[in-house]
Coordinates of C-alpha atoms in Angstrom, one line a residue:
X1 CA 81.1 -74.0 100.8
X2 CA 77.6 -74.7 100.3
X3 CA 75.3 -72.9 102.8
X4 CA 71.5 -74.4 102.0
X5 CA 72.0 -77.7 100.5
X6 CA 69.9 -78.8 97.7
X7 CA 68.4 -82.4 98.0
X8 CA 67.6 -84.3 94.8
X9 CA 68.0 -87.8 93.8
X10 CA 64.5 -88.6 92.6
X11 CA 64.0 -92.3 91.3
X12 CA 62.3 -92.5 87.8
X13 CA 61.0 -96.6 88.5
X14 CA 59.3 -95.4 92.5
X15 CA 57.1 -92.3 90.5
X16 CA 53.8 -92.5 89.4
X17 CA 52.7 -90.8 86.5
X18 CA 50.4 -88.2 87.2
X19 CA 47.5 -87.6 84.5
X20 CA 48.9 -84.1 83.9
X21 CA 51.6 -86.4 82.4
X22 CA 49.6 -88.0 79.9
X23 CA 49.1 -87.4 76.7
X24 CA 45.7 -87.2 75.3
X25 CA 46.5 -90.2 72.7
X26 CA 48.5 -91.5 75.3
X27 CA 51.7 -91.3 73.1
X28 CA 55.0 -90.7 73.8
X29 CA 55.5 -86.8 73.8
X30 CA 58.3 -85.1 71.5
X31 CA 59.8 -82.4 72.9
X32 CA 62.1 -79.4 71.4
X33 CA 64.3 -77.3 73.8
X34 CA 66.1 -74.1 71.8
X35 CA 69.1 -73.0 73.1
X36 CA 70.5 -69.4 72.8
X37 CA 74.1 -70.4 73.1
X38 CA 75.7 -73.7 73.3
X39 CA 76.2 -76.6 75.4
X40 CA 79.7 -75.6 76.8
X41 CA 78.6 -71.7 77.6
X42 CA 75.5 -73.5 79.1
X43 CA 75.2 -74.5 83.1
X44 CA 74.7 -78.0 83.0
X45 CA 72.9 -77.6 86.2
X46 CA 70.1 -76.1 84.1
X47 CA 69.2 -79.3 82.1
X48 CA 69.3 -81.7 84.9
X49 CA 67.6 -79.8 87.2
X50 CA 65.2 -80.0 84.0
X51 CA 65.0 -83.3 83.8
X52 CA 64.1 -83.9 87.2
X53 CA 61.4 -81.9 86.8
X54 CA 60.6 -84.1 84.2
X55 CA 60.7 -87.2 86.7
X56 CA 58.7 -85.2 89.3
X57 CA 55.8 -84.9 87.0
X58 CA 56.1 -88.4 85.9
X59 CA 57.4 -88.0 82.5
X60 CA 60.3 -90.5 81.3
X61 CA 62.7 -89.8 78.6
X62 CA 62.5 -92.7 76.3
X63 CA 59.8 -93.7 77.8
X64 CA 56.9 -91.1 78.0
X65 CA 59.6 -88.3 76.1
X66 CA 61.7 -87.6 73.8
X67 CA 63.4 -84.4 73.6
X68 CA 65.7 -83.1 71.5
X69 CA 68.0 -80.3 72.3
X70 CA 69.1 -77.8 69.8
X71 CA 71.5 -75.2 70.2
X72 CA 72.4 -71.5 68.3
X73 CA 76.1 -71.2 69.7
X74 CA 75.0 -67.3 69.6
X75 CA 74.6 -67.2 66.7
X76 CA 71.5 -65.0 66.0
X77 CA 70.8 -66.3 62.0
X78 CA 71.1 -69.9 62.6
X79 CA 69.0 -69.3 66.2
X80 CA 65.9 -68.0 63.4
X81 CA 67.1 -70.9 61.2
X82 CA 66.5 -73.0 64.1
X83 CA 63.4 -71.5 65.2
X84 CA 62.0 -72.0 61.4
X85 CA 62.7 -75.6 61.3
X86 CA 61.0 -76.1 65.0
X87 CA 57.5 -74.2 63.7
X88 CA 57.5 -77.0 61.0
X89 CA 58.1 -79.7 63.0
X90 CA 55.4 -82.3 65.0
X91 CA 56.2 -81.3 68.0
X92 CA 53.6 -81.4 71.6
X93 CA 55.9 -78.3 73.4
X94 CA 58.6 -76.5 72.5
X95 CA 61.1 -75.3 75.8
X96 CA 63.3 -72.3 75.4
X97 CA 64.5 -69.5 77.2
X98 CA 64.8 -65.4 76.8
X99 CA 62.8 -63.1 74.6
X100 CA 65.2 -63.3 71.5
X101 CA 64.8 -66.9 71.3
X102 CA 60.9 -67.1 72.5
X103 CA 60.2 -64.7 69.8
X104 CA 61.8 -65.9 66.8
X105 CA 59.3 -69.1 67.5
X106 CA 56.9 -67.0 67.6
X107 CA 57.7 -65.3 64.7
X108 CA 57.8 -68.5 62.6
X109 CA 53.9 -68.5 63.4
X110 CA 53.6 -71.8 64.9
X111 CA 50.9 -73.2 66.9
X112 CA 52.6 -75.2 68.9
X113 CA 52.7 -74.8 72.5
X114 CA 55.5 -72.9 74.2
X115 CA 57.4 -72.8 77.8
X116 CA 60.1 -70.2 78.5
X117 CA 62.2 -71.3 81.2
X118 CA 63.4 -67.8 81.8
X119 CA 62.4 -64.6 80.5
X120 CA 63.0 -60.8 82.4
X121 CA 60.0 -59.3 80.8
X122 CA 57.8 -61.3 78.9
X123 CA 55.2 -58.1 78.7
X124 CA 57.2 -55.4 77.7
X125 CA 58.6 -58.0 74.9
X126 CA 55.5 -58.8 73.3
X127 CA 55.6 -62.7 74.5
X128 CA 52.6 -62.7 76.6
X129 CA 49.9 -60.2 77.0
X130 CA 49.2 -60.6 81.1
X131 CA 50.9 -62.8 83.7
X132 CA 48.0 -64.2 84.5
X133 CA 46.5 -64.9 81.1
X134 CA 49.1 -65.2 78.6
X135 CA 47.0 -65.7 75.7
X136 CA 48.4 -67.4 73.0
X137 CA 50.0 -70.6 72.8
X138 CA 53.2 -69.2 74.9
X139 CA 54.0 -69.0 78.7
X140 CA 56.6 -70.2 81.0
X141 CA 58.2 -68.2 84.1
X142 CA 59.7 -64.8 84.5
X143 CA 61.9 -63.0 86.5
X144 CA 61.0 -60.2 88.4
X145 CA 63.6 -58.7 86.5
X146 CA 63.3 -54.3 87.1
X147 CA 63.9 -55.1 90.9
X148 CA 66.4 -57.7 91.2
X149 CA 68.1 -55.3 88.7
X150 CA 67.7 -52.7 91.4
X151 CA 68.7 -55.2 94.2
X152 CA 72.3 -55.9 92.2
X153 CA 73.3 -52.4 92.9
X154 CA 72.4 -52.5 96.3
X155 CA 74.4 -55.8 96.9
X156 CA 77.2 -54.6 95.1
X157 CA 77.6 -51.3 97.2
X158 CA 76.9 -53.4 100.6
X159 CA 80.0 -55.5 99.2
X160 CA 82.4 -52.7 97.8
X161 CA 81.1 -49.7 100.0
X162 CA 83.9 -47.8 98.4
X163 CA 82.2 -48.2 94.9
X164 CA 81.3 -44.6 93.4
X165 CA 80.6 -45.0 89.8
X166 CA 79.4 -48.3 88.3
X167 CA 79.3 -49.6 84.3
X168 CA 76.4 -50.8 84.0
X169 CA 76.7 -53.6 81.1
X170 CA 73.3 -53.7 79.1
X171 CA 72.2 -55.6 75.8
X172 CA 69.8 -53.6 73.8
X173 CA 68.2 -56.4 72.2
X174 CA 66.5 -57.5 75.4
X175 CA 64.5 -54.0 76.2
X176 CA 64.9 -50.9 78.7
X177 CA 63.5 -52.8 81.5
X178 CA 65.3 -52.6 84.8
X179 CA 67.6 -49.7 83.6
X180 CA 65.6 -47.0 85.1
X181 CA 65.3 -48.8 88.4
X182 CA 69.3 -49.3 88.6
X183 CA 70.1 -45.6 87.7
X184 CA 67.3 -44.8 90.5
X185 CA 68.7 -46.8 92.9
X186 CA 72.4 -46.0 92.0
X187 CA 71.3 -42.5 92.9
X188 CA 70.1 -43.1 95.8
X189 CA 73.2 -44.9 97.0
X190 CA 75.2 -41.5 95.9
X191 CA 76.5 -43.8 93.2
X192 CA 76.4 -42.7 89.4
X193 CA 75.7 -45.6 87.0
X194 CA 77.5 -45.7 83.0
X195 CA 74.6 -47.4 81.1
X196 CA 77.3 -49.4 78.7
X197 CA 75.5 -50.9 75.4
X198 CA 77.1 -54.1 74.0
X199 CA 75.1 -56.5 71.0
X200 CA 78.3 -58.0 69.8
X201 CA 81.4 -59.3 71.3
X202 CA 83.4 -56.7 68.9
X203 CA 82.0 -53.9 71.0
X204 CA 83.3 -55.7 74.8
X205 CA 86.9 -54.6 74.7
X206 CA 85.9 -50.5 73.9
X207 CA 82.7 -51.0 76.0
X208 CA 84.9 -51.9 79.3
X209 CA 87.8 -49.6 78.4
X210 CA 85.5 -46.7 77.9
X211 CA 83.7 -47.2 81.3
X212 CA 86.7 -47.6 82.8
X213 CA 88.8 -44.3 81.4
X214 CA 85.5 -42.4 82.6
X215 CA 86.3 -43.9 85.9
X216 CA 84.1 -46.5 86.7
X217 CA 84.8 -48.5 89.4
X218 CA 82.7 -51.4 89.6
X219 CA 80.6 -53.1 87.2
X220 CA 76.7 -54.7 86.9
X221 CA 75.9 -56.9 83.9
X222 CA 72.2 -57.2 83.3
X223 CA 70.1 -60.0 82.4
X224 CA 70.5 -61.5 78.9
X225 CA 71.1 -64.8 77.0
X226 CA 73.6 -62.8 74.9
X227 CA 75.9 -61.8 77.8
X228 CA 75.3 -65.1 79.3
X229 CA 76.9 -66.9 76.2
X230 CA 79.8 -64.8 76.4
X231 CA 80.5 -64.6 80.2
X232 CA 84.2 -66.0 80.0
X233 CA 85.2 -63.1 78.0
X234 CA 83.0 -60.3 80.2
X235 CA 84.8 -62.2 83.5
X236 CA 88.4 -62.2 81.7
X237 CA 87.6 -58.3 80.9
X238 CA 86.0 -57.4 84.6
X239 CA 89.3 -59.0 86.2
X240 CA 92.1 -57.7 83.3
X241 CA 90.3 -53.8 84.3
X242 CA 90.1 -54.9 88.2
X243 CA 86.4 -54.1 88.3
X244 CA 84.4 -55.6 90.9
X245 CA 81.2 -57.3 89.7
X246 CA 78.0 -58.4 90.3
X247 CA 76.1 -60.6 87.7
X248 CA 72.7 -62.0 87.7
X249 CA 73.5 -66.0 87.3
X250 CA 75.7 -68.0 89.5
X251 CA 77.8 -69.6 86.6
X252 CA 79.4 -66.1 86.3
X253 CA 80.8 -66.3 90.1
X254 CA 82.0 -70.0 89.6
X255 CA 83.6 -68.9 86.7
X256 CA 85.5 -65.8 88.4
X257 CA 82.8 -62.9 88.9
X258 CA 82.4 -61.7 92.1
X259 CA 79.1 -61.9 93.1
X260 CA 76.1 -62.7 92.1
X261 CA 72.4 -62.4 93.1
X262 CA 69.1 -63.4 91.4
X263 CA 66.5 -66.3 90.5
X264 CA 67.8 -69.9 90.6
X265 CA 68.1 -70.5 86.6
X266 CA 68.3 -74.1 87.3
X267 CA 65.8 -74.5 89.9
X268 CA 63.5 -72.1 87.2
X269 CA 64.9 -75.2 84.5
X270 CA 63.3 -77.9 87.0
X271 CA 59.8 -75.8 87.1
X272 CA 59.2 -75.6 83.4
X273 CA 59.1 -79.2 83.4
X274 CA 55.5 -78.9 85.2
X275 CA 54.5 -76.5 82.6
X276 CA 55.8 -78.8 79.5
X277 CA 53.2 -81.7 81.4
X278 CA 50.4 -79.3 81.8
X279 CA 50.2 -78.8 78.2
X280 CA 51.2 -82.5 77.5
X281 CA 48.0 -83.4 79.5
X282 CA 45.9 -81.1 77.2
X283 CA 46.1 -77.3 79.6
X284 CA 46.3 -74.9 76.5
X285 CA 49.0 -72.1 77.1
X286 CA 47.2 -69.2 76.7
X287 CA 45.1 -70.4 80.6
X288 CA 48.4 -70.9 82.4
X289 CA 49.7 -68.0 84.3
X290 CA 53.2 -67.2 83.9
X291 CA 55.0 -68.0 87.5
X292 CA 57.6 -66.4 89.4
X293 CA 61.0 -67.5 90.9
X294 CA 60.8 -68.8 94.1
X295 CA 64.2 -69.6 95.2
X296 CA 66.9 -66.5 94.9
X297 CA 71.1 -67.6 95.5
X298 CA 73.4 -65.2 96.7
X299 CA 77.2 -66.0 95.6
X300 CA 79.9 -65.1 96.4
X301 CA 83.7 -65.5 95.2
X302 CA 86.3 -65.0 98.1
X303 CA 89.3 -65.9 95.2
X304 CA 88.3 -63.0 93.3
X305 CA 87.9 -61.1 96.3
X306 CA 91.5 -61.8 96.9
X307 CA 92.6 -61.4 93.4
X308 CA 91.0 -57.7 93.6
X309 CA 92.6 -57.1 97.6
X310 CA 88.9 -56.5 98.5
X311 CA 87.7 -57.7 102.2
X312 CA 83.5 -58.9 101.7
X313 CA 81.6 -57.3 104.7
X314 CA 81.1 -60.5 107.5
X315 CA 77.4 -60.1 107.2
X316 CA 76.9 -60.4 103.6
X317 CA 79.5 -63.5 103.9
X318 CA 76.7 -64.7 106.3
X319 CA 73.8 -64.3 104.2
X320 CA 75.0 -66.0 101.3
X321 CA 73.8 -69.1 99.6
X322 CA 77.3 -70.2 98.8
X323 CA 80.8 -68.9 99.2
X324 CA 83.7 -70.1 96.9
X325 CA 87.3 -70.1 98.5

């Protein structure tokens, strides 16, 4: 059931278009958006919400925009193939999302302007050199990724009290931040954390049997496009070990995770539009600050609950965003 409903249902004919809109030649704007994974693995929710950004700021696919939407299907050689054939291309902005994607573009050594939807740490990375001047011709929004990561473990505890030793599922390729906050705060909870390293599916199967013959109980996946593409394999593995789980994205819980708790991806999505007009209106990247999330969801999945013979805690039942039954 839904708990805080979202209203949308913008009309593109009743908005004005806003001179941030504009181009400077006043022509219609071409648009790229590079994908990590592929539209199936992908939350459609994302792209809409995208697109209404897009009305909101007065841009009009087919009208005032074109974009065209590429997609890696994980695959990390054709995502730098990708990116290649983007840096040569006429383009006004290019969108993507996470560090791997955001810098193979910017390996390419384009010029062209470009928005990151999402990224956990676009400083530690290398994308962008402050928040609040990114320099460059790259910026976009950021999660506040070292405490949510932190904030996980504490949800996941509240939820599963009985929860004494947690995998912690982690993708090298996106950087350290965030693990030393979890082990802190697993610590703290009397709680000892099994930092897991996985960069290719091959390695999922050993990675959660592993974890689980050292006797973790519980498991937190960390933020990352690569685990992302690959949930319905990390959710078939979480439930075949009977390991209760937190994720960071809501797609995992209405897929069969547990819980969830983190930035709303799609709401992130509808933000970026105002960044991709900004620079369509002539704002240069490098003088727009990179933004936090606003809006955070808590999910939770009483069928996996269930499935696990686990009983969710009333009050964290009353605090979430949405429950599935």
């Amino acid at each position: 059931m839904r708990r805080r409903a979202f209203i949308a249902g913008l009309g593109a004919a009743a908005l004005p278009l806003p001179a941030c809109a504009q181009s400077k030649n006043d022509h219609v704007a071409r648009v790229a958006y590079l994908g990590v994974g592929s539209p199936g693995a992908f939350d459609p929710r994302q792209i809409e919400r995208f697109k209404q950004g897009l009305l909101e700021n007065g841009l009009i696919e087919g009208r005032t925009i074109e974009v065209d939407y590429l997609w890696a299907e994980g695959n990390p050689k054709r995502l730098n193939e990708l990116a290649a054939v983007l840096g040569q291309r006429d383009l006004d902005v290019i969108l993507t999302a996470g560090s791997e994607a955001t810098l193979a573009l910017m390996n390419t050594g384009t010029k062209t302007p470009i928005v990151f939807a999402i990224i956990s740490d676009p400083i530690g990375t290398g994308v962008v050199k402050s928040l609040s001047r990114p320099g460059g011709n790259v910026t976009g929004l950021a999660m506040s990724g070292t405490d949510l990561e932190a904030k996980r473990v504490e949800v996941l505890k509240e939820a599963v009290p009985a929860t004494t030793r947690i995998m912690v599922l982690h993708d090298p390729k996106v950087g350290q931040a965030g693990v030393a906050e979890v082990q802190a705060t697993a610590s703290a909870l009397k709680v000892e954390p099994l930092i897991v390293q996985a960069a290719d599916p091959s390695e999922f199967e050993g990675a959660f049997a592993q974890a689980k013959e050292q006797g973790a109980d519980a498991l937190l996946t960390m933020a990352s496009p690569f685990l992302n593409y690959n949930r319905k394999r990390l959710i078939e593995l979480a439930g075949r070990y009977r390991l209760p789980s937190i994720w960071y994205g809501a797609a995992f819980v209405r897929e069969g995770g547990l819980l969830s708790y983190g930035p709303s991806f799609p709401d992130m999505y509808r933000r970026s539009a105002g960044y991709v007009a900004k620079i369509i209106g002539g704002a240069r990247p490098a003088d727009i600050p990179v933004e936090q999330p606003i809006k955070f969801e808590l999910i939770i999945n009483l069928k996996t609950s269930k499935a696990l013979g686990l009983e969710i805690p009333a009050v964290l039942l009353a605090r979430a965003d949405e429950v599935i039954e």
